Amino acid sequence: MSFTGRFCLRCGRKESDEEPLIDGLCLDCFLKERALAKIPNNVVLMRCPACGSVYVSGSWTPTSGSDEEALRYYIVETVIKKGKTHKSFKDVQLAVLNASNNRAEVLVRSFFMGKPVKQAFTINYRIEAKLCPKCLSVKTRDYEAILQVRFTGEPSEGVRRRVSKLISSVRSISSNVTDYEELREGVDVKFSNISAARQAANYLQGVLGGYIKESWKLHGVVGGRRYGKLSIVLRIPQLIPGELIVFRNSLMEVLDIQRDKLVLRDLTRDEVIKTSFKSLTKEGFRELSPEDYLIDECEVTKFEEGRVTASCVSGAMVEASFPKHLSVGERIQVITYKDLKYVKRLRE
């Protein structure tokens, strides 16, 4: 078949046997103007926090529990298998990448006249936790322990979702869940046996940090003996390395999270300290947002008797106190918080 006299409506490229027009557009312009598949901008999914199954098209389907796999399954079922792809492209495949903070990248691949083509889409998504019928039937069983996950401040949707994924990712934990409830202040998970509840608490603590407290609550008397249930509270501070906090009246940087311990750098003294999450919560701290302070990349031009002078990328010349020696030419960050300047070394 020979094409003559037809041109791309967008760029004017002439149609050929090797590159026929698609809806009046050449391939390059089509990929800029149109979509290979009708990928939704927003996706809302239900996923079982106990087994990781997702609810799509009226049924529950097991998945690994990752956001990427859940989103890919949803789009394949609701878009690819339902023919919501352009007729000029065959064997459409897709991958979901970098799913975090309620956003994900969807990469769609196909072929046109033997030439591989691809398009990338960014979607917003939300995954809600709901027990599937199979796991819900387990809920009728009695429970021996409850794990109450609590946070400093109101938990974000992202951290709630992460708790759900962690619980469902370990079979010996998820198979013993009898109830899962998301609350304003955190998450309550009931378990059919005590060892699974303790395993879950230790696992979450190892990944997210925090401190654990156990107590027994009386639930009745059986055969003249008191009958109680174990209550485990895991308190998580919602901190990540690199964040700045105010603790003990000093500006500090979070360096590392080690189960029930937190490693901090006191920026006033340039000292590394360790504290427990329990002490952090008991003594009180304030988590800073990027709007609370300014950071400037600088180079030391002078250091004398605990005073540093530095030239910064912003064009400013700054002076600040620093308790340890700095070399001329050394790269530093100058953090301004409440009109005070703090120096952070970028290398030891």
Coordinates of C-alpha atoms in Angstrom, one line a residue:
M1 CA 0.0 0.0 0.0
S2 CA 1.4 3.4 -0.9
F3 CA 0.7 6.6 0.9
T4 CA 0.8 9.9 -1.0
G5 CA -0.3 13.4 -0.2
R6 CA -1.0 12.9 3.6
F7 CA 0.9 14.9 6.2
C8 CA 0.9 14.9 10.0
L9 CA -1.5 17.5 11.2
R10 CA 0.8 18.6 14.0
C11 CA 4.4 18.8 12.5
G12 CA 3.8 18.3 8.7
R13 CA 5.8 15.1 8.3
K14 CA 4.8 13.2 5.2
E15 CA 3.2 9.8 5.6
S16 CA 5.1 6.8 4.3
D17 CA 4.7 3.0 4.1
E18 CA 7.1 2.6 7.0
E19 CA 5.4 5.3 9.1
P20 CA 1.7 5.6 8.4
L21 CA -0.3 8.3 10.2
I22 CA -2.3 7.4 13.3
D23 CA -5.5 9.5 13.6
G24 CA -3.8 12.1 11.3
L25 CA -0.6 12.2 13.4
C26 CA 2.9 10.8 12.9
L27 CA 4.1 8.4 15.6
D28 CA 6.1 11.0 17.5
C29 CA 3.3 13.5 17.5
F30 CA 0.8 10.9 18.5
L31 CA 2.8 9.9 21.5
K32 CA 2.9 13.6 22.5
E33 CA -0.8 14.3 21.9
R34 CA -2.6 11.0 22.5
A35 CA -2.4 8.0 24.8
L36 CA -1.6 4.3 24.0
A37 CA -4.0 3.3 26.8
K38 CA -6.6 5.1 28.9
I39 CA -4.6 5.2 32.1
P40 CA -6.7 6.7 34.9
N41 CA -5.4 9.8 36.7
N42 CA -6.6 8.7 40.1
V43 CA -6.9 5.2 41.5
V44 CA -8.5 4.1 44.7
L45 CA -7.9 0.5 45.8
M46 CA -8.9 -1.8 48.6
R47 CA -6.3 -4.1 50.0
C48 CA -6.5 -6.6 52.8
P49 CA -4.0 -5.7 55.5
A50 CA -3.8 -9.4 56.6
C51 CA -3.1 -11.2 53.4
G52 CA -2.3 -8.5 50.8
S53 CA -5.2 -9.4 48.5
V54 CA -6.7 -6.5 46.4
Y55 CA -10.3 -6.0 45.5
V56 CA -10.8 -5.4 41.7
S57 CA -13.9 -5.9 39.5
G58 CA -15.9 -7.6 42.3
S59 CA -13.4 -10.1 43.5
W60 CA -10.4 -10.4 45.8
T61 CA -7.0 -11.5 44.2
P62 CA -3.8 -12.3 46.1
T63 CA -0.8 -10.1 45.6
S64 CA 2.6 -9.7 47.2
G65 CA 1.4 -6.7 49.1
S66 CA 3.4 -4.1 47.3
D67 CA 1.8 -1.0 45.9
E68 CA 3.4 -1.5 42.5
E69 CA 1.9 -5.0 42.1
A70 CA -1.5 -3.9 43.3
L71 CA -1.7 -0.9 40.9
R72 CA -0.4 -3.0 38.0
Y73 CA -3.0 -5.7 38.6
Y74 CA -5.8 -3.0 38.8
I75 CA -4.7 -1.3 35.5
V76 CA -4.3 -4.6 33.6
E77 CA -7.8 -5.8 34.7
T78 CA -9.6 -2.5 34.2
V79 CA -7.8 -1.0 31.2
I80 CA -5.7 -3.6 29.2
K81 CA -8.1 -6.6 29.5
K82 CA -11.1 -4.4 28.8
G83 CA -9.7 -3.1 25.5
K84 CA -9.1 0.5 26.6
T85 CA -6.0 0.7 24.4
H86 CA -5.6 2.4 21.0
K87 CA -6.5 0.0 18.1
S88 CA -3.2 0.8 16.2
F89 CA -1.1 -0.8 19.0
K90 CA -0.9 -4.5 19.8
D91 CA 0.4 -6.5 22.7
V92 CA 0.3 -3.5 25.1
Q93 CA 2.4 -4.1 28.3
L94 CA 2.8 -2.0 31.4
A95 CA 4.9 -1.6 34.5
V96 CA 4.3 0.4 37.6
L97 CA 7.4 2.1 39.1
N98 CA 8.3 4.3 42.1
A99 CA 5.0 4.0 44.0
S100 CA 5.3 6.3 47.0
N101 CA 3.6 9.2 48.7
N102 CA 0.3 8.4 46.8
R103 CA 2.0 8.9 43.4
A104 CA 3.3 6.3 40.9
E105 CA 4.7 6.1 37.4
V106 CA 3.0 3.9 34.9
L107 CA 5.1 2.9 31.9
V108 CA 3.2 1.6 28.9
R109 CA 5.0 -0.3 26.1
S110 CA 3.9 -1.6 22.7
F111 CA 5.0 -1.9 19.1
F112 CA 4.0 0.1 16.0
M113 CA 5.1 -1.2 12.5
G114 CA 7.7 -3.3 14.3
K115 CA 9.1 -0.3 16.2
P116 CA 9.0 -0.4 20.0
V117 CA 7.2 2.6 21.6
K118 CA 6.6 3.6 25.2
Q119 CA 4.7 6.3 27.2
A120 CA 5.0 7.3 30.8
F121 CA 2.1 8.5 33.0
T122 CA 2.0 9.8 36.5
I123 CA -1.0 8.8 38.6
N124 CA -2.3 9.6 42.0
Y125 CA -3.5 6.7 44.1
R126 CA -4.9 5.8 47.5
I127 CA -5.0 2.3 49.0
E128 CA -7.6 1.7 51.7
A129 CA -7.2 -1.2 54.3
K130 CA -10.2 -3.6 54.5
L131 CA -10.2 -7.3 55.5
C132 CA -11.1 -9.6 52.7
P133 CA -13.9 -12.1 53.3
K134 CA -11.5 -15.0 54.0
C135 CA -9.6 -13.0 56.6
L136 CA -12.8 -11.5 57.9
S137 CA -14.0 -15.0 58.7
V138 CA -11.0 -15.4 60.9
K139 CA -12.1 -12.3 62.8
T140 CA -14.8 -14.3 64.5
R141 CA -12.1 -16.2 66.4
D142 CA -11.2 -14.9 69.8
Y143 CA -8.0 -13.0 70.2
E144 CA -5.2 -13.3 72.7
A145 CA -3.3 -10.1 72.1
I146 CA -3.8 -6.7 70.7
L147 CA -1.0 -4.6 69.1
Q148 CA -1.7 -0.8 69.3
V149 CA 0.6 1.1 67.0
R150 CA 0.6 4.8 68.0
F151 CA 2.5 7.8 66.7
T152 CA 3.8 11.2 67.8
G153 CA 1.3 13.5 66.0
E154 CA -1.4 12.4 63.7
P155 CA -0.2 9.6 61.4
S156 CA 0.0 10.3 57.7
E157 CA -1.8 8.0 55.2
G158 CA 1.7 6.9 54.0
V159 CA 2.8 5.6 57.4
R160 CA -0.6 3.9 57.9
R161 CA -0.1 2.2 54.6
R162 CA 3.4 1.1 55.4
V163 CA 2.3 -0.5 58.7
S164 CA -0.4 -2.4 56.7
K165 CA 2.2 -3.6 54.1
L166 CA 4.6 -4.7 56.8
I167 CA 2.0 -6.7 58.7
S168 CA 0.8 -8.4 55.5
S169 CA 4.3 -9.2 54.2
V170 CA 5.2 -11.8 56.9
R171 CA 3.1 -14.9 56.7
S172 CA 3.6 -16.0 60.3
I173 CA 2.3 -12.6 61.3
S174 CA -0.6 -12.0 58.8
S175 CA -2.0 -15.5 59.2
N176 CA -2.7 -14.8 62.9
V177 CA -4.5 -11.4 62.4
T178 CA -8.1 -11.6 63.6
D179 CA -8.9 -7.9 63.3
Y180 CA -7.3 -4.8 61.8
E181 CA -8.6 -1.3 62.5
E182 CA -7.3 2.0 61.4
L183 CA -8.0 4.8 64.0
R184 CA -7.3 8.5 64.0
E185 CA -4.4 8.0 66.5
G186 CA -2.9 4.9 64.8
V187 CA -3.7 1.2 64.1
D188 CA -5.1 -1.6 66.3
V189 CA -4.3 -5.2 65.2
K190 CA -5.7 -8.2 67.1
F191 CA -3.9 -11.6 67.0
S192 CA -5.0 -15.1 67.7
N193 CA -1.8 -15.8 69.6
I194 CA 0.7 -13.9 71.7
S195 CA 3.9 -14.9 69.9
A196 CA 2.6 -13.5 66.6
A197 CA 1.7 -10.2 68.3
R198 CA 5.1 -9.9 69.8
Q199 CA 6.8 -10.8 66.5
A200 CA 4.8 -8.1 64.8
A201 CA 5.7 -5.5 67.4
N202 CA 9.4 -6.3 67.1
Y203 CA 9.3 -6.4 63.3
L204 CA 7.6 -3.0 63.1
Q205 CA 10.0 -1.6 65.7
G206 CA 13.0 -2.9 63.7
V207 CA 11.8 -1.1 60.6
L208 CA 10.2 2.0 61.9
G209 CA 11.8 2.5 65.3
G210 CA 10.0 3.3 68.5
Y211 CA 9.5 1.7 71.9
I212 CA 7.4 -1.2 73.2
K213 CA 5.3 -1.5 76.3
E214 CA 3.4 -4.6 77.4
S215 CA 0.6 -5.0 79.9
W216 CA -2.1 -7.5 80.7
K217 CA -5.8 -6.7 80.9
L218 CA -8.3 -8.8 82.8
H219 CA -11.1 -10.1 80.6
G220 CA -12.9 -12.4 83.0
V221 CA -12.6 -15.5 85.2
V222 CA -12.6 -19.1 83.8
G223 CA -12.7 -22.0 86.2
G224 CA -11.9 -19.8 89.1
R225 CA -8.8 -18.5 87.3
R226 CA -8.3 -15.0 86.0
Y227 CA -8.2 -14.7 82.2
G228 CA -6.4 -11.8 80.6
K229 CA -5.3 -10.6 77.2
L230 CA -1.9 -9.1 76.3
S231 CA -1.9 -5.5 75.2
I232 CA 1.2 -4.3 73.4
V233 CA 1.7 -0.6 72.6
L234 CA 4.3 0.4 70.0
R235 CA 5.0 4.1 69.9
I236 CA 6.6 5.4 66.7
P237 CA 8.0 9.0 66.5
Q238 CA 7.6 9.2 62.6
L239 CA 11.1 10.5 62.2
I240 CA 13.5 9.7 59.3
P241 CA 17.3 10.3 58.9
G242 CA 18.1 13.8 57.7
E243 CA 15.2 15.5 59.5
L244 CA 15.8 18.3 62.0
I245 CA 14.2 18.4 65.5
V246 CA 14.4 20.6 68.5
F247 CA 15.2 18.4 71.5
R248 CA 16.6 19.5 74.9
N249 CA 16.5 23.1 73.7
S250 CA 19.0 22.3 71.0
L251 CA 18.7 21.9 67.2
M252 CA 19.5 18.4 66.2
E253 CA 19.7 16.3 63.1
V254 CA 18.4 12.7 63.0
L255 CA 21.3 10.5 61.9
D256 CA 19.9 7.0 62.4
I257 CA 17.1 4.9 63.8
Q258 CA 18.1 1.8 65.8
R259 CA 15.0 0.0 67.0
D260 CA 14.3 1.7 70.3
K261 CA 17.2 4.1 70.0
L262 CA 17.7 7.3 68.0
V263 CA 21.1 8.7 66.9
L264 CA 21.2 12.5 66.8
R265 CA 23.8 15.1 66.0
D266 CA 23.6 18.2 68.3
L267 CA 24.3 21.0 65.8
T268 CA 25.2 23.4 68.6
R269 CA 28.0 21.2 70.0
D270 CA 28.7 19.1 66.8
E271 CA 28.3 16.0 69.0
V272 CA 26.6 12.7 68.3
I273 CA 24.3 11.5 71.0
K274 CA 22.0 8.5 71.5
T275 CA 18.7 8.6 73.2
S276 CA 15.8 6.2 73.6
F277 CA 12.5 6.9 71.9
K278 CA 10.9 6.7 75.3
S279 CA 13.1 9.5 76.6
L280 CA 12.4 11.5 73.4
T281 CA 8.7 11.2 73.9
K282 CA 8.8 11.8 77.6
E283 CA 11.0 14.9 77.5
G284 CA 9.3 16.3 74.4
F285 CA 10.6 17.3 71.1
R286 CA 9.5 19.4 68.1
E287 CA 9.8 18.1 64.5
L288 CA 10.7 20.8 62.1
S289 CA 9.4 21.2 58.6
P290 CA 11.5 22.7 55.7
E291 CA 9.5 25.9 56.1
D292 CA 10.9 26.4 59.6
Y293 CA 14.5 26.9 58.6
L294 CA 16.8 27.9 55.7
I295 CA 19.8 25.9 54.5
D296 CA 22.7 27.5 52.5
E297 CA 25.6 25.6 50.9
C298 CA 28.8 27.4 51.9
E299 CA 32.6 27.2 51.9
V300 CA 34.8 28.2 54.8
T301 CA 36.9 31.2 54.2
K302 CA 38.2 31.8 57.7
F303 CA 38.2 30.0 61.1
E304 CA 39.5 31.7 64.2
E305 CA 38.8 31.1 67.9
G306 CA 35.5 29.2 67.4
R307 CA 34.2 31.6 64.8
V308 CA 33.7 30.6 61.2
T309 CA 33.3 32.9 58.2
A310 CA 31.9 31.3 55.0
S311 CA 31.0 32.3 51.5
C312 CA 27.7 30.8 50.5
V313 CA 26.1 29.8 47.2
S314 CA 23.3 32.4 47.8
G315 CA 26.0 35.1 47.6
A316 CA 25.9 35.8 51.4
M317 CA 28.9 36.0 53.7
V318 CA 28.0 34.5 57.0
E319 CA 29.6 34.2 60.4
A320 CA 28.7 31.6 63.0
S321 CA 30.1 29.9 66.1
F322 CA 31.4 26.4 65.8
P323 CA 33.2 24.5 68.7
K324 CA 35.6 22.4 66.5
H325 CA 38.2 23.3 64.0
L326 CA 37.2 23.9 60.4
S327 CA 39.7 24.1 57.5
V328 CA 39.6 26.9 54.9
G329 CA 38.0 25.6 51.8
E330 CA 35.9 23.0 53.7
R331 CA 32.3 22.6 52.5
I332 CA 29.6 23.2 55.1
Q333 CA 25.9 23.9 55.4
V334 CA 24.7 26.9 57.3
I335 CA 21.2 26.3 58.8
T336 CA 19.3 29.4 59.9
Y337 CA 16.6 28.7 62.5
K338 CA 14.9 31.5 64.5
D339 CA 17.6 34.0 63.5
L340 CA 20.3 31.7 64.8
K341 CA 22.9 30.1 62.6
Y342 CA 24.1 26.5 62.9
V343 CA 27.0 24.9 61.1
K344 CA 26.7 21.4 59.7
R345 CA 29.9 19.7 58.5
L346 CA 29.6 17.9 55.2
R347 CA 32.7 15.8 55.8
E348 CA 34.7 14.8 58.9

